[in-house]
PDB file of C-alpha atoms in Angstrom:
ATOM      1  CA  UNK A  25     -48.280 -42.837 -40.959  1.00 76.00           C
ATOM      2  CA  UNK A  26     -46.204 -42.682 -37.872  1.00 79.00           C
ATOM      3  CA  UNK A  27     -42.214 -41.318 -38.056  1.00 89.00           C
ATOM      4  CA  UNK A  28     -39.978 -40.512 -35.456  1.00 93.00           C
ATOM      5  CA  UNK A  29     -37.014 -38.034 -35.741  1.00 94.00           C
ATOM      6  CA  UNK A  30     -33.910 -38.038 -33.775  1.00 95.00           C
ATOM      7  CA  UNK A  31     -31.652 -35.599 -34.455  1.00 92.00           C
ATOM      8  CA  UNK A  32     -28.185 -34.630 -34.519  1.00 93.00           C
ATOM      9  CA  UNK A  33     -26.945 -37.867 -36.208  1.00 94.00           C
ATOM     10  CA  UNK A  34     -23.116 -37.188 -34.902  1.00 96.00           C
ATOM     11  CA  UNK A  35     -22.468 -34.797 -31.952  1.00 97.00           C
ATOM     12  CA  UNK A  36     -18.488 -34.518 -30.663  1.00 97.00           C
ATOM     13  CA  UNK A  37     -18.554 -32.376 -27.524  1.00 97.00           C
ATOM     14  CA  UNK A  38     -15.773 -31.816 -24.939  1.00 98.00           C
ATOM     15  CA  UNK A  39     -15.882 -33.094 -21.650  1.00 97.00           C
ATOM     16  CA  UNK A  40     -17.420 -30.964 -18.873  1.00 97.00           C
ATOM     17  CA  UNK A  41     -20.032 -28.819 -21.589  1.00 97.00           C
ATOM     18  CA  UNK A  42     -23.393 -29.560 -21.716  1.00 97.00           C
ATOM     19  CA  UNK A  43     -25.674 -31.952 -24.403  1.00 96.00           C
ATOM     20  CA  UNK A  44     -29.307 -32.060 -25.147  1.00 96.00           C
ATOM     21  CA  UNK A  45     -30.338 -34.602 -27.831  1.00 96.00           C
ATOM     22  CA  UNK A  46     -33.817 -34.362 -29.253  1.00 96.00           C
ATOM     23  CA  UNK A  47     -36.730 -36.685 -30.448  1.00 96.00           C
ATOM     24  CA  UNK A  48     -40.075 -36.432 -31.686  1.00 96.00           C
ATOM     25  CA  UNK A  49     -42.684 -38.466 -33.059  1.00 95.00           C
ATOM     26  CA  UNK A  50     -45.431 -37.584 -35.781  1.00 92.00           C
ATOM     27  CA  UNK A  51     -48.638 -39.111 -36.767  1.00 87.00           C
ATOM     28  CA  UNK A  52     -49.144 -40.618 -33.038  1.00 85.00           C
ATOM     29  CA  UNK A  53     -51.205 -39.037 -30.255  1.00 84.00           C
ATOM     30  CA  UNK A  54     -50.142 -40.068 -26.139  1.00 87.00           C
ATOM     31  CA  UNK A  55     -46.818 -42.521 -27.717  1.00 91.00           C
ATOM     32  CA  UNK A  56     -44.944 -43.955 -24.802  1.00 92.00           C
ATOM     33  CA  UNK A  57     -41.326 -42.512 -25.704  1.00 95.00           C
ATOM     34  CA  UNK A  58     -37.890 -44.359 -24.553  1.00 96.00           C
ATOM     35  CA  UNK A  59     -34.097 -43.402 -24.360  1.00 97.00           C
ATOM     36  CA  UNK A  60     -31.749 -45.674 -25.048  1.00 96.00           C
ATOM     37  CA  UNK A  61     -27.938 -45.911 -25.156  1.00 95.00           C
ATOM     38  CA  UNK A  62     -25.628 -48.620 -26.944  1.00 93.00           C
ATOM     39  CA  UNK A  63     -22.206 -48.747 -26.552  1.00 87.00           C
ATOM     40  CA  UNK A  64     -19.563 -49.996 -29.309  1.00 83.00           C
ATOM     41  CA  UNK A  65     -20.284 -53.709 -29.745  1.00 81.00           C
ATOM     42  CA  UNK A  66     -22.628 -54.221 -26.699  1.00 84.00           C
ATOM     43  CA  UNK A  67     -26.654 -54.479 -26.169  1.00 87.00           C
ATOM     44  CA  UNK A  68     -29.204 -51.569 -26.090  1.00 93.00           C
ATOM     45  CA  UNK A  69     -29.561 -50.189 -22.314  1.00 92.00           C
ATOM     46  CA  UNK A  70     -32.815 -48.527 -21.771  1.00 94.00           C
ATOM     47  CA  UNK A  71     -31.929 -44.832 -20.008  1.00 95.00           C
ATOM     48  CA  UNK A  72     -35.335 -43.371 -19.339  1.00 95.00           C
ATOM     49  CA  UNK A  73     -39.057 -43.818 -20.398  1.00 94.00           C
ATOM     50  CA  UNK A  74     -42.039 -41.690 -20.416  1.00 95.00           C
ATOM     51  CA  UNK A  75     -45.781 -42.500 -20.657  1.00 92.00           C
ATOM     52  CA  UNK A  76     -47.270 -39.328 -20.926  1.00 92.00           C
ATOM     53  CA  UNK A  77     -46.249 -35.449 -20.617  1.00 94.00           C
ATOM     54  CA  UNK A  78     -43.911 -34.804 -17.541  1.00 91.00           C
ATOM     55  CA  UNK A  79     -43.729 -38.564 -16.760  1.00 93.00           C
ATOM     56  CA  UNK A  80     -40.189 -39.668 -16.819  1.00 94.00           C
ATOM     57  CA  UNK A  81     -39.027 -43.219 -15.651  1.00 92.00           C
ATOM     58  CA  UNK A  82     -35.536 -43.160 -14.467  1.00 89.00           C
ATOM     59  CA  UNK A  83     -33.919 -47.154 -15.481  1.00 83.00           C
ATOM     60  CA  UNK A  84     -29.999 -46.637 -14.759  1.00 79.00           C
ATOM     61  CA  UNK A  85     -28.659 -43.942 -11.862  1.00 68.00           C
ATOM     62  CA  UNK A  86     -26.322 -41.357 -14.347  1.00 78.00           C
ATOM     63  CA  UNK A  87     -25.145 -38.404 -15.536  1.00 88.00           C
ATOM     64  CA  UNK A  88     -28.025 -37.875 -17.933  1.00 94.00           C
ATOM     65  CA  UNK A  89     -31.699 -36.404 -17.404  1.00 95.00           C
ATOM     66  CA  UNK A  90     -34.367 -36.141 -19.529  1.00 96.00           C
ATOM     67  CA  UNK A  91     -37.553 -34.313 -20.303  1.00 96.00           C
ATOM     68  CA  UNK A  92     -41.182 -34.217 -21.896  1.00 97.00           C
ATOM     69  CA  UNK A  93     -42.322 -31.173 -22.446  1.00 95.00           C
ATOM     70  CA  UNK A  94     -45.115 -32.416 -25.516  1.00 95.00           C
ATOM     71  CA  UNK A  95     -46.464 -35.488 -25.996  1.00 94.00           C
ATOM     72  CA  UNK A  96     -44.495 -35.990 -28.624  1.00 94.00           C
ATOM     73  CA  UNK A  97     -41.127 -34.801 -27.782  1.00 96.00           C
ATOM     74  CA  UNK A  98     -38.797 -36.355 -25.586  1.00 97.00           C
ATOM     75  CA  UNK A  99     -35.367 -34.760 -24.583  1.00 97.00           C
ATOM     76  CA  UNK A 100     -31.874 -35.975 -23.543  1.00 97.00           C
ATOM     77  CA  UNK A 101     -29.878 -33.788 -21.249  1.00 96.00           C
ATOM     78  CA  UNK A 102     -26.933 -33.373 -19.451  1.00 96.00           C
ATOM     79  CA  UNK A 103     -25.243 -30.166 -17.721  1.00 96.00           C
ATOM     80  CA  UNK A 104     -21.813 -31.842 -17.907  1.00 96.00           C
ATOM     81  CA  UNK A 105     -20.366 -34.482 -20.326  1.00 96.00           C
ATOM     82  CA  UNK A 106     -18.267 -37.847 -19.198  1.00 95.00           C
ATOM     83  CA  UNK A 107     -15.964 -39.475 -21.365  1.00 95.00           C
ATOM     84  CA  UNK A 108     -18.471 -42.621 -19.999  1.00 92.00           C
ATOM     85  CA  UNK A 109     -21.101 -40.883 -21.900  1.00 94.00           C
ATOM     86  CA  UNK A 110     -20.236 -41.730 -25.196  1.00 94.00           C
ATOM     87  CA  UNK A 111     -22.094 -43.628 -27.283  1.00 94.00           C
ATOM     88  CA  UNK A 112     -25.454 -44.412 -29.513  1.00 96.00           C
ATOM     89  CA  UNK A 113     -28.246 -43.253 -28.561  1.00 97.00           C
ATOM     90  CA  UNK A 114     -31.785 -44.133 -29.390  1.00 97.00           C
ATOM     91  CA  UNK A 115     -34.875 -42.559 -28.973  1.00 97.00           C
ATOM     92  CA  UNK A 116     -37.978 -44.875 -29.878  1.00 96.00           C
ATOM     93  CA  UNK A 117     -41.859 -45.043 -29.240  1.00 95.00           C
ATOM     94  CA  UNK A 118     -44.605 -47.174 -29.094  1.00 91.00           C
ATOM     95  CA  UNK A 119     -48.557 -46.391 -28.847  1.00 84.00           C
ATOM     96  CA  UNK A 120     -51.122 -49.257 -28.050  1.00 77.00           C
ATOM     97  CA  UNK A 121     -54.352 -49.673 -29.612  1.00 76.00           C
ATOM     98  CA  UNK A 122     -56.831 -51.224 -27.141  1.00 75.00           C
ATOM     99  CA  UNK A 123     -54.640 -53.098 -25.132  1.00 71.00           C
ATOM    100  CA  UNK A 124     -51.990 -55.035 -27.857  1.00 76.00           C
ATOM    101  CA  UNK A 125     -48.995 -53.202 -28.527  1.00 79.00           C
ATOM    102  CA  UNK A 126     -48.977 -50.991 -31.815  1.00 78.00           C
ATOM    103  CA  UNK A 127     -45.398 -51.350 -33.231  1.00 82.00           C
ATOM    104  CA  UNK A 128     -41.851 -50.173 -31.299  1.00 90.00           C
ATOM    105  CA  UNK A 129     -39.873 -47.721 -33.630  1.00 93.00           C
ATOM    106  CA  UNK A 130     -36.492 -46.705 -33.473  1.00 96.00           C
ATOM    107  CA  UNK A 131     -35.299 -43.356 -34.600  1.00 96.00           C
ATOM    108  CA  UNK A 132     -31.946 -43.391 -36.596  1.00 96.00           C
ATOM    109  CA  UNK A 133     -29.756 -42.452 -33.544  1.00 96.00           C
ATOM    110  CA  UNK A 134     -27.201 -40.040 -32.675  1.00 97.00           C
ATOM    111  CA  UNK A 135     -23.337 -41.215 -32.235  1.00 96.00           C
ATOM    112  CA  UNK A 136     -21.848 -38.870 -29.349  1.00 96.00           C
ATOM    113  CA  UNK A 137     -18.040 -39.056 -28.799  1.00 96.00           C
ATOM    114  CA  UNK A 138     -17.222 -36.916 -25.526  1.00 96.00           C
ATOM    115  CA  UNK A 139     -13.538 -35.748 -25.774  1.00 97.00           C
TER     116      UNK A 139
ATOM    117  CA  UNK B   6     -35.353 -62.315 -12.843  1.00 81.00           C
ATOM    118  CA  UNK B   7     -36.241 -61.696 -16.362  1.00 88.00           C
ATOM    119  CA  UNK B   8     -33.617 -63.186 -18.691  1.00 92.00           C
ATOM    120  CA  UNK B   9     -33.162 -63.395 -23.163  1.00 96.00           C
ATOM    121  CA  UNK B  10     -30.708 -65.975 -24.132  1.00 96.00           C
ATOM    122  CA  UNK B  11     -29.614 -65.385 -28.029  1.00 97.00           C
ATOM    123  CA  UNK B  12     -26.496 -67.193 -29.653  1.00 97.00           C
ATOM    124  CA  UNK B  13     -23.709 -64.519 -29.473  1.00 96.00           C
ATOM    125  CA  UNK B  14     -22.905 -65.478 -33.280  1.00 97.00           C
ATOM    126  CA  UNK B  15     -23.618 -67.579 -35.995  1.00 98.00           C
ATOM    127  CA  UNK B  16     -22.036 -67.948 -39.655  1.00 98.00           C
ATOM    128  CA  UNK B  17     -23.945 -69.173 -42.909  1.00 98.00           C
ATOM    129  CA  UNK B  18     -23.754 -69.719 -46.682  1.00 97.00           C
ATOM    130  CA  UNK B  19     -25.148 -66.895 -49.076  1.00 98.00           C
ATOM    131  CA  UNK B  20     -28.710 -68.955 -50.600  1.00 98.00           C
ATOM    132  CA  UNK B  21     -28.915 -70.857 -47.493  1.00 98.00           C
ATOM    133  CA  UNK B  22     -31.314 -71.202 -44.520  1.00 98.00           C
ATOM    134  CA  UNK B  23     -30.592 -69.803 -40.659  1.00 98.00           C
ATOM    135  CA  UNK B  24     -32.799 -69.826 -37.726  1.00 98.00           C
ATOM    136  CA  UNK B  25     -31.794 -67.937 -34.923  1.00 98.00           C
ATOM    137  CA  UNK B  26     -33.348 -69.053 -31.384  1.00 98.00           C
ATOM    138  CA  UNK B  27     -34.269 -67.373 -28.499  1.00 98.00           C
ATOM    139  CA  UNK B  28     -35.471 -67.813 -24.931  1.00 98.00           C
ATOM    140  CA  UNK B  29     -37.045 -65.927 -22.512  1.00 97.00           C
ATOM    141  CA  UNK B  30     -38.201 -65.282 -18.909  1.00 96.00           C
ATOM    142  CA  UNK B  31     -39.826 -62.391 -18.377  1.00 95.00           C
ATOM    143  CA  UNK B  32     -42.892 -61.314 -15.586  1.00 93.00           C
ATOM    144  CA  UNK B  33     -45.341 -61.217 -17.626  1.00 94.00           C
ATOM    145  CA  UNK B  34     -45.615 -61.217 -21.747  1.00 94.00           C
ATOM    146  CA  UNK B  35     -46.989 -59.009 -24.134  1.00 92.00           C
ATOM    147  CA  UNK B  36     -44.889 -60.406 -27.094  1.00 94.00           C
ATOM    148  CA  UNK B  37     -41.573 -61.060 -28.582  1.00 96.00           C
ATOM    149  CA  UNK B  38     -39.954 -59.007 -31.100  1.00 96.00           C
ATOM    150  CA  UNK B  39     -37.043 -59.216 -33.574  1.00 97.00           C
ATOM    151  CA  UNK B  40     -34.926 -56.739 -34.765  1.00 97.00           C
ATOM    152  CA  UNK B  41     -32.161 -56.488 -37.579  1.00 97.00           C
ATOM    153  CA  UNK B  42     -29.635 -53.799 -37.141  1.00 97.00           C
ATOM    154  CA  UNK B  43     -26.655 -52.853 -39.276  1.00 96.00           C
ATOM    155  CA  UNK B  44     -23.513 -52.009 -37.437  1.00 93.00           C
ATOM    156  CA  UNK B  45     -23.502 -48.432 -37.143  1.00 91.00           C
ATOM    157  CA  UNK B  46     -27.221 -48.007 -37.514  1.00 95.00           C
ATOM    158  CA  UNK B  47     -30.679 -47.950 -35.368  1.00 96.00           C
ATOM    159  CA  UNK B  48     -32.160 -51.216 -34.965  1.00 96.00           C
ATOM    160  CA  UNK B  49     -35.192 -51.639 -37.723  1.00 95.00           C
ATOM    161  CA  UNK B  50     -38.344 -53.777 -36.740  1.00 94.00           C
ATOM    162  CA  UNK B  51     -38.666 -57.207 -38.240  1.00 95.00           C
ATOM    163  CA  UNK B  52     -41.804 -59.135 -36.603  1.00 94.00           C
ATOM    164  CA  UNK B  53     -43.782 -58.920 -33.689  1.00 94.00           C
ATOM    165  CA  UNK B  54     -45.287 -62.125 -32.225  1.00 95.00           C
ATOM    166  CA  UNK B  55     -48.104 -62.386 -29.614  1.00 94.00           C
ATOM    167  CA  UNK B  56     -49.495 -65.107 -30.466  1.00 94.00           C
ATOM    168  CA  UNK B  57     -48.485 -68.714 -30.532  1.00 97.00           C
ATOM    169  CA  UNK B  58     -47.396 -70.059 -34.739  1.00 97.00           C
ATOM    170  CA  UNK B  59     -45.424 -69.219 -37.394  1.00 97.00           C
ATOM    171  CA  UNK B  60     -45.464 -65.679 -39.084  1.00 94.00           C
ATOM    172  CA  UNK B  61     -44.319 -65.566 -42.497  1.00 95.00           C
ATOM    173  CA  UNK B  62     -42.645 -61.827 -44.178  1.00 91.00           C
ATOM    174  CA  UNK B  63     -41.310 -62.790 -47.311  1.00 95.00           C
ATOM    175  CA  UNK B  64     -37.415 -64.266 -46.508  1.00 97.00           C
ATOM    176  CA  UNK B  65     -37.962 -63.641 -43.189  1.00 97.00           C
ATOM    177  CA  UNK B  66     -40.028 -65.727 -40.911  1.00 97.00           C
ATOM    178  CA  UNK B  67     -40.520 -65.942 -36.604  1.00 98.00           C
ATOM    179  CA  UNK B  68     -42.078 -67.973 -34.660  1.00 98.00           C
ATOM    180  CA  UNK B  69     -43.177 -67.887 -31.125  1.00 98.00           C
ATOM    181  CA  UNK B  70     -44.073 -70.846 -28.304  1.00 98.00           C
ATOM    182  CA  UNK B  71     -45.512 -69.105 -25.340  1.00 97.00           C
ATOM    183  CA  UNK B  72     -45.453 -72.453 -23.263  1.00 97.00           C
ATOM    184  CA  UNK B  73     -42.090 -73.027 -23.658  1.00 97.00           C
ATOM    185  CA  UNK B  74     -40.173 -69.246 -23.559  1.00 97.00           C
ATOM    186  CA  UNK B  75     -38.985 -69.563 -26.889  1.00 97.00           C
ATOM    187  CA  UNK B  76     -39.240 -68.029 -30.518  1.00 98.00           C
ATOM    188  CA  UNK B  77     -36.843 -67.926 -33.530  1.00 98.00           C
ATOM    189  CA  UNK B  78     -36.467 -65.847 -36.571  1.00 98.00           C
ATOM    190  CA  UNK B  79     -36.014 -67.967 -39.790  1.00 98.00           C
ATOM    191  CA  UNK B  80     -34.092 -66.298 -42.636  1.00 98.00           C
ATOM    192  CA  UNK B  81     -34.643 -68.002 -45.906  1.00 98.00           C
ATOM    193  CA  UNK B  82     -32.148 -67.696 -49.569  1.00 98.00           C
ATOM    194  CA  UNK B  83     -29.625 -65.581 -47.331  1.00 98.00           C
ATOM    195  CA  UNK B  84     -28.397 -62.447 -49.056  1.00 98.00           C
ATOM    196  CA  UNK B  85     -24.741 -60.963 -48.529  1.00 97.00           C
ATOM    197  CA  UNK B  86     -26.592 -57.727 -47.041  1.00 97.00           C
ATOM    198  CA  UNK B  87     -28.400 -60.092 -44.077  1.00 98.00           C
ATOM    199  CA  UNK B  88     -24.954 -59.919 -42.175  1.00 98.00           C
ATOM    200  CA  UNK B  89     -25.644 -58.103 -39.272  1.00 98.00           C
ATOM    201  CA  UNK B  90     -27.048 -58.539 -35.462  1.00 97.00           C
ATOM    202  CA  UNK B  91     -30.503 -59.693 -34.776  1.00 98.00           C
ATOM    203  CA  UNK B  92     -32.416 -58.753 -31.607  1.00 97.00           C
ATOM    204  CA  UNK B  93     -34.256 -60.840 -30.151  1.00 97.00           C
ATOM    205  CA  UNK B  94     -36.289 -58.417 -27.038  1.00 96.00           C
ATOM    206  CA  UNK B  95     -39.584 -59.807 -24.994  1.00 96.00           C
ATOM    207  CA  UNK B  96     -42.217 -57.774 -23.844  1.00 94.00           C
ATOM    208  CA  UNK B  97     -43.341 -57.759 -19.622  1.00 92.00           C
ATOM    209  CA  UNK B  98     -46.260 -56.741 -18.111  1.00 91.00           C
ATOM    210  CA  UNK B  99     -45.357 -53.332 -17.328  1.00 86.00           C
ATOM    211  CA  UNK B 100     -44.770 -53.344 -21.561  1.00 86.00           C
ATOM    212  CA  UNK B 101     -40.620 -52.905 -21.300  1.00 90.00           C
ATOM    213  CA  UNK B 102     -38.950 -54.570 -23.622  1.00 93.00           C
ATOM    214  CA  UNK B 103     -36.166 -57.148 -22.077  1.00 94.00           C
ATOM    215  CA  UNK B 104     -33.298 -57.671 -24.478  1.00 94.00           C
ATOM    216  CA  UNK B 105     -31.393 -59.934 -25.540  1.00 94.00           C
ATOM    217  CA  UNK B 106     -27.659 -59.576 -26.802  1.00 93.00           C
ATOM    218  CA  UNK B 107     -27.988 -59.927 -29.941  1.00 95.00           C
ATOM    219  CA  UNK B 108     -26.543 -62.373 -32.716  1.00 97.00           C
ATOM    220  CA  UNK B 109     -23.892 -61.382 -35.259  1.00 97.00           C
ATOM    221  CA  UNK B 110     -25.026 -63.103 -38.307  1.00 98.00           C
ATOM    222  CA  UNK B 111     -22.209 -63.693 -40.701  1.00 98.00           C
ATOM    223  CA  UNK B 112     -23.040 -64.886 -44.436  1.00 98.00           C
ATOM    224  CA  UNK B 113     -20.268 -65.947 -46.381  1.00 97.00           C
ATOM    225  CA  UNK B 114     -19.890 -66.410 -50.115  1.00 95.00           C
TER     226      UNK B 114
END
């Protein structure tokens, strides 16, 4: 069976250093991969999405990159923190089977507070 | 544009019924999803819907009308530990997920 893994779960970093936040997916071959970011008490805002190795879609102009170098693994980066940056973020997948969508996971999120 | 209209929140009785609508424009649709999440946590899946009818998961239930933009998730003998948002997201052409909101479900005693 499919599982996705996001880790770390909590991350406090200053402002100004550097973050990379990793996913990756198992039991999946060629998953479309997505970044997303929540704040406190608001909707999910999709960051970046990738359909295949190297392919990054860009959604929202920011301080934040991100990367894939596997086709399973999907990375989060930034060379220097905002406050504005904090919040949840989500990594998630989704593979296809023919042409009908096969499921849209979350992973379990990490909470980043910049200070 | 490609819009999701949710209720921002809704209250109900522990042992009672909810349904929670939702609308949609979007270019394109490759189906409508529901989500439950926890505050704090990641979102967990609920139901997909492609097709047009009623798809029954134990308590939980969704139902989708392609014709008319517009699904809802039915929650049946309501539990203390169903308080939380629901997600209602539709799927384009391009397969990105448009969001909605989200409704707070309160259940009271």
């Amino acid at each position: 069976s499919q599982t996705i893994h996001q880790w770390p779960a909590t991350l406090v970093q200053p402002v100004g250093s550097p973050l990379s936040l990793e996913c990756t997916v198992e039991g999946t071959s060629n998953p479309n991969l997505y970044w997303y970011r929540q704040a406190a008490g608001r909707g999910l805002q999709l960051l970046f999405y990738s359909v295949g190795i190297g392919q990054i879609s860009s959604e929202v102009p920011q301080n934040l990159s991100a990367s894939r170098p596997q086709d399973r693994q999907f990375i989060l980066s930034s060379k220097k923190l905002l406050l504005s940056d904090s919040g949840f973020y989500l990594c998630a997948w989704t593979g296809m089977v023919g042409d009908r969508v096969d499921g849209y996971t979350f992973g379990s999120g990490t909470r980043l507070t910049v200070v | 544009g490609q819009n999701i209209d949710q209720p921002t929140e809704m209250t109900a009785t522990e042992g009672a019924i909810v349904q929670i609508n939702c609308t949609y424009q979007t270019s394109g649709f490759n189906g409508l999803f529901w989500y439950q999440q926890h505050a704090g946590e990641a979102p967990t899946f609920l139901s997909y819907n492609v097709l047009d009818g009623l798809e029954e998961k134990g308590r939980f239930s969704s139902f989708l009308s392609r014709s008319k933009g517009y699904s809802y998730l039915l929650l049946k003998e309501l539990q203390m530990k169903d308080s939380a948002s629901y997600l209602c997201a539709a799927m384009d052409s391009n397969y990105q997920l448009i969001w909605g909101a989200g409704t707070k479900l309160i259940i009271k005693p």
